[in-house]
Coordinates of C-alpha atoms in Angstrom, one line a residue:
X24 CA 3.8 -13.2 -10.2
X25 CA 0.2 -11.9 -10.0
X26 CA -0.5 -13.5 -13.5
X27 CA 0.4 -16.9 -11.8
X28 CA -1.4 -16.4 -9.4
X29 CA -4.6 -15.6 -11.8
X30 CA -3.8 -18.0 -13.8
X31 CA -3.7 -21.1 -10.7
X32 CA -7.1 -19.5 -9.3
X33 CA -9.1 -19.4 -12.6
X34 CA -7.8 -23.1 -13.6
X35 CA -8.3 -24.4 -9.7
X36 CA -12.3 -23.0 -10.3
X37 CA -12.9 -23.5 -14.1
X38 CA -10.5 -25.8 -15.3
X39 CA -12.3 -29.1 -15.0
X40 CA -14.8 -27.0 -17.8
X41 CA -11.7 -27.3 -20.5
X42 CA -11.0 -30.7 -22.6
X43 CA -9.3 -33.1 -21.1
X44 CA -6.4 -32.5 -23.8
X45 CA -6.7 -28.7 -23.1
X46 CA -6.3 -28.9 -19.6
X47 CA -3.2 -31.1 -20.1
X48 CA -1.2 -29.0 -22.6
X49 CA -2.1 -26.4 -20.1
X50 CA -1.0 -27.7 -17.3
X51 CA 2.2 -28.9 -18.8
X52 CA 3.0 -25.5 -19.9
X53 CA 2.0 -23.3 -16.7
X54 CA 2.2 -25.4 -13.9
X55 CA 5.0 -28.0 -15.5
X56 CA 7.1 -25.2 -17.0
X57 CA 7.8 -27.3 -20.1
X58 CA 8.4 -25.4 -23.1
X59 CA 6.3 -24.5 -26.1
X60 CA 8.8 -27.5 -28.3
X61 CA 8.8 -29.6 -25.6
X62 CA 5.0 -29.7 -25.3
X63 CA 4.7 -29.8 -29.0
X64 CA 6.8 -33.1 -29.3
X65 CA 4.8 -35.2 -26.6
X66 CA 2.0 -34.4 -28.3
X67 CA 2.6 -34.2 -32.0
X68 CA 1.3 -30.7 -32.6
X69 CA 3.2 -27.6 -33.7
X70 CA 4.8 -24.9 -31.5
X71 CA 2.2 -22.6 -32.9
X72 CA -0.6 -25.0 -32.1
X73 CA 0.6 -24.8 -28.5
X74 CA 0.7 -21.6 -28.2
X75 CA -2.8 -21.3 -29.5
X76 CA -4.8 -23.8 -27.2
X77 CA -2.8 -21.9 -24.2
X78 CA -4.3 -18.5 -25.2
X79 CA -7.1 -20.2 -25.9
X80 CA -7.6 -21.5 -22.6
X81 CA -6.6 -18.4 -20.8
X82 CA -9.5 -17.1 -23.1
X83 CA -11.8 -19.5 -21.8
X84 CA -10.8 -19.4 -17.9
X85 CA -11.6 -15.7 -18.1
X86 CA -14.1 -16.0 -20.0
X87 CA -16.0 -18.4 -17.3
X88 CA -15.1 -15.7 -14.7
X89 CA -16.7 -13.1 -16.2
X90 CA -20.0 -15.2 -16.6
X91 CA -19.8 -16.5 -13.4
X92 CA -17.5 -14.2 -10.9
X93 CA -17.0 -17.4 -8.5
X94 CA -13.9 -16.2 -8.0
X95 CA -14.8 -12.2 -6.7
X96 CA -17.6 -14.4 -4.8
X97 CA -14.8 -16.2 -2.8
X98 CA -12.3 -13.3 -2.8
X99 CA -15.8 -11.1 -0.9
X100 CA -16.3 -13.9 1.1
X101 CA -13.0 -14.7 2.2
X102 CA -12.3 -11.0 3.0
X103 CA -15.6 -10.7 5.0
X104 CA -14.8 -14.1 7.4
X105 CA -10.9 -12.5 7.7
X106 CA -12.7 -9.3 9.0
X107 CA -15.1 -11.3 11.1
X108 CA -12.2 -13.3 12.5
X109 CA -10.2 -10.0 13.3
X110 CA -13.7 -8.8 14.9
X111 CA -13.9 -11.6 17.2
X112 CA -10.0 -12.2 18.4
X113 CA -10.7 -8.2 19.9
X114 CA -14.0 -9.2 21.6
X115 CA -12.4 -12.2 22.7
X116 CA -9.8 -10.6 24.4
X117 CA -11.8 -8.2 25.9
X118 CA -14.1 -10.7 27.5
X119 CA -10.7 -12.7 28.7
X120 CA -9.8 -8.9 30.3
X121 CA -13.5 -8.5 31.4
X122 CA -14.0 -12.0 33.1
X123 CA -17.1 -13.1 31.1
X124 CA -17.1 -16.7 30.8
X125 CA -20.0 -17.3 28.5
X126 CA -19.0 -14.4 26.2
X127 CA -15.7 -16.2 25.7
X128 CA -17.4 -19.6 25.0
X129 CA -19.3 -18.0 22.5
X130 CA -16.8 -16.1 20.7
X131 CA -14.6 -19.4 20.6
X132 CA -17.3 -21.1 19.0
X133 CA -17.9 -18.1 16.4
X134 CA -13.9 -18.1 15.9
X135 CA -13.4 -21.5 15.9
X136 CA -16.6 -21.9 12.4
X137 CA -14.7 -19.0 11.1
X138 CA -11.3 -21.1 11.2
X139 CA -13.0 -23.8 9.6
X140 CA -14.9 -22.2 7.0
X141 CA -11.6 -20.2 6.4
X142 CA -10.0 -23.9 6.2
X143 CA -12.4 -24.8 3.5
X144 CA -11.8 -22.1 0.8

């Protein structure tokens, strides 16, 4: 299950950088579940020719990671505004307790651009 789930993030950031004939074996083989002889009839290739531009694009995804960790850089970043959102929910409820009006406002305003920044990864 995790190597799905690497898989999806890597091709959701990088794969727009493979071939256009790359990213569709690919597709059709991870996210389509067809089978290597399946995917090697549609397209007139060999089950072993299949097989390599899949590796080869799990090669390349990784690859691109590795030179350009956008992927940690959301994972950090994502982790940090969870955190921040956790931060404010407690003040937020302790300035509901409290009675301080303007404190609340704020912190809804602070929650409510970490919702939406949270939205947009």
């Amino acid at each position: 299950m995790e190597r799905i789930v690497k898989q999806n993030l890597l091709y959701d950031f990088y794969g727009e950088l493979l071939t256009e004939h790359q990213r569709q074996i690919y597709e059709d083989a991870i996210f389509n579940d067809m089978s290597l002889s399946e995917i090697s009839e549609n397209y007139g290739i060999t089950r072993q020719g299949v097989h390599d531009i899949i590796k080869r694009c799990d090669r390349a995804l990784a690859d691109y990671e590795d030179k350009l960790k956008l992927i940690a850089r959301f994972e950090r970043v994502r982790g940090s505004v969870y955190e921040l959102s956790g931060l404010i929910r407690r003040l937020l409820e302790h300035g509901k307790e409290s009675g301080e009006d303007e404190l609340d406002s704020t912190l809804e305003h602070a929650l409510g651009l970490t919702e939406d920044i949270l939205a947009g990864l």
